[in-house]
Coordinates of C-alpha atoms in Angstrom, one line a residue:
M17 CA -12.9 2.7 -12.6
P18 CA -11.6 6.2 -10.8
K19 CA -7.8 7.0 -11.6
L20 CA -5.4 6.3 -9.4
P21 CA -3.0 9.3 -8.5
V22 CA 0.8 8.9 -8.6
L23 CA 2.2 8.2 -5.1
N24 CA 5.6 7.2 -3.8
S25 CA 6.0 4.6 -1.2
K26 CA 6.0 7.2 2.0
K27 CA 2.5 8.3 0.9
L28 CA 1.1 5.1 0.3
I29 CA 2.6 3.6 3.7
K30 CA 0.7 6.5 5.0
I31 CA -2.4 5.5 3.5
F32 CA -2.3 2.0 4.8
L33 CA -1.5 3.1 8.4
K34 CA -4.5 5.4 8.3
E35 CA -6.6 2.1 7.1
G36 CA -5.7 0.0 10.0
F37 CA -2.6 -1.7 8.7
V38 CA 0.7 -2.2 11.2
V39 CA 4.4 -2.7 9.7
D40 CA 5.1 -6.2 10.6
H41 CA 8.7 -6.1 9.5
I42 CA 10.8 -4.7 7.0
T43 CA 12.9 -6.8 4.4
G44 CA 15.7 -4.8 2.6
S45 CA 13.7 -2.5 0.9
H46 CA 10.5 -3.6 1.0
Y47 CA 7.8 -3.2 3.8
V48 CA 5.5 -5.7 4.9
M49 CA 1.9 -4.5 6.2
F50 CA -0.5 -6.7 8.1
N51 CA -4.1 -5.6 9.0
P52 CA -5.2 -7.6 11.9
V53 CA -8.6 -7.1 11.4
S54 CA -9.2 -8.5 8.0
K55 CA -5.9 -10.7 8.2
K56 CA -4.4 -9.7 4.8
I57 CA -0.7 -9.0 4.2
I58 CA 0.7 -6.7 1.7
T59 CA 4.3 -5.8 0.7
I60 CA 5.3 -2.4 -0.6
P61 CA 8.3 -1.5 -2.5
Y62 CA 10.1 1.5 -0.6
H63 CA 12.0 3.5 -3.3
T64 CA 12.3 7.4 -3.8
K65 CA 10.8 7.3 -7.0
D66 CA 7.1 7.2 -7.6
L67 CA 5.4 3.7 -7.8
P68 CA 4.1 2.4 -11.0
K69 CA 0.2 2.3 -11.2
G70 CA 0.1 -1.1 -12.0
T71 CA 2.2 -2.1 -8.8
I72 CA 0.2 0.3 -6.9
H73 CA -3.5 -1.0 -8.2
S74 CA -2.0 -4.8 -7.5
I75 CA -1.1 -3.7 -3.8
I76 CA -4.5 -1.9 -3.4
K77 CA -6.1 -4.9 -4.6
L78 CA -4.4 -7.1 -2.3
S79 CA -5.4 -4.9 0.6
G80 CA -9.2 -5.3 -0.3
I81 CA -9.5 -1.7 0.6
E82 CA -11.8 0.5 -2.0
I83 CA -9.6 2.3 -4.8
K84 CA -12.0 5.3 -3.9
K85 CA -10.1 6.1 -0.8
F86 CA -6.8 6.4 -2.7
R87 CA -8.5 9.8 -4.4

């Protein structure tokens, strides 16, 4: 399994927007994104610090996107 890079919320949101996700709504400090093709919904916490690798991995797993695209 490839290593995950250190990402902050802004970078992660940009990647998902390029992959076809759209921002459904924002609740507090969390972005809820939706992919109209795959019907997948993901929630990304929006904080200024880098996200923990476990959190990034869980979000990627829920999205159904290959980890290779996050290198």
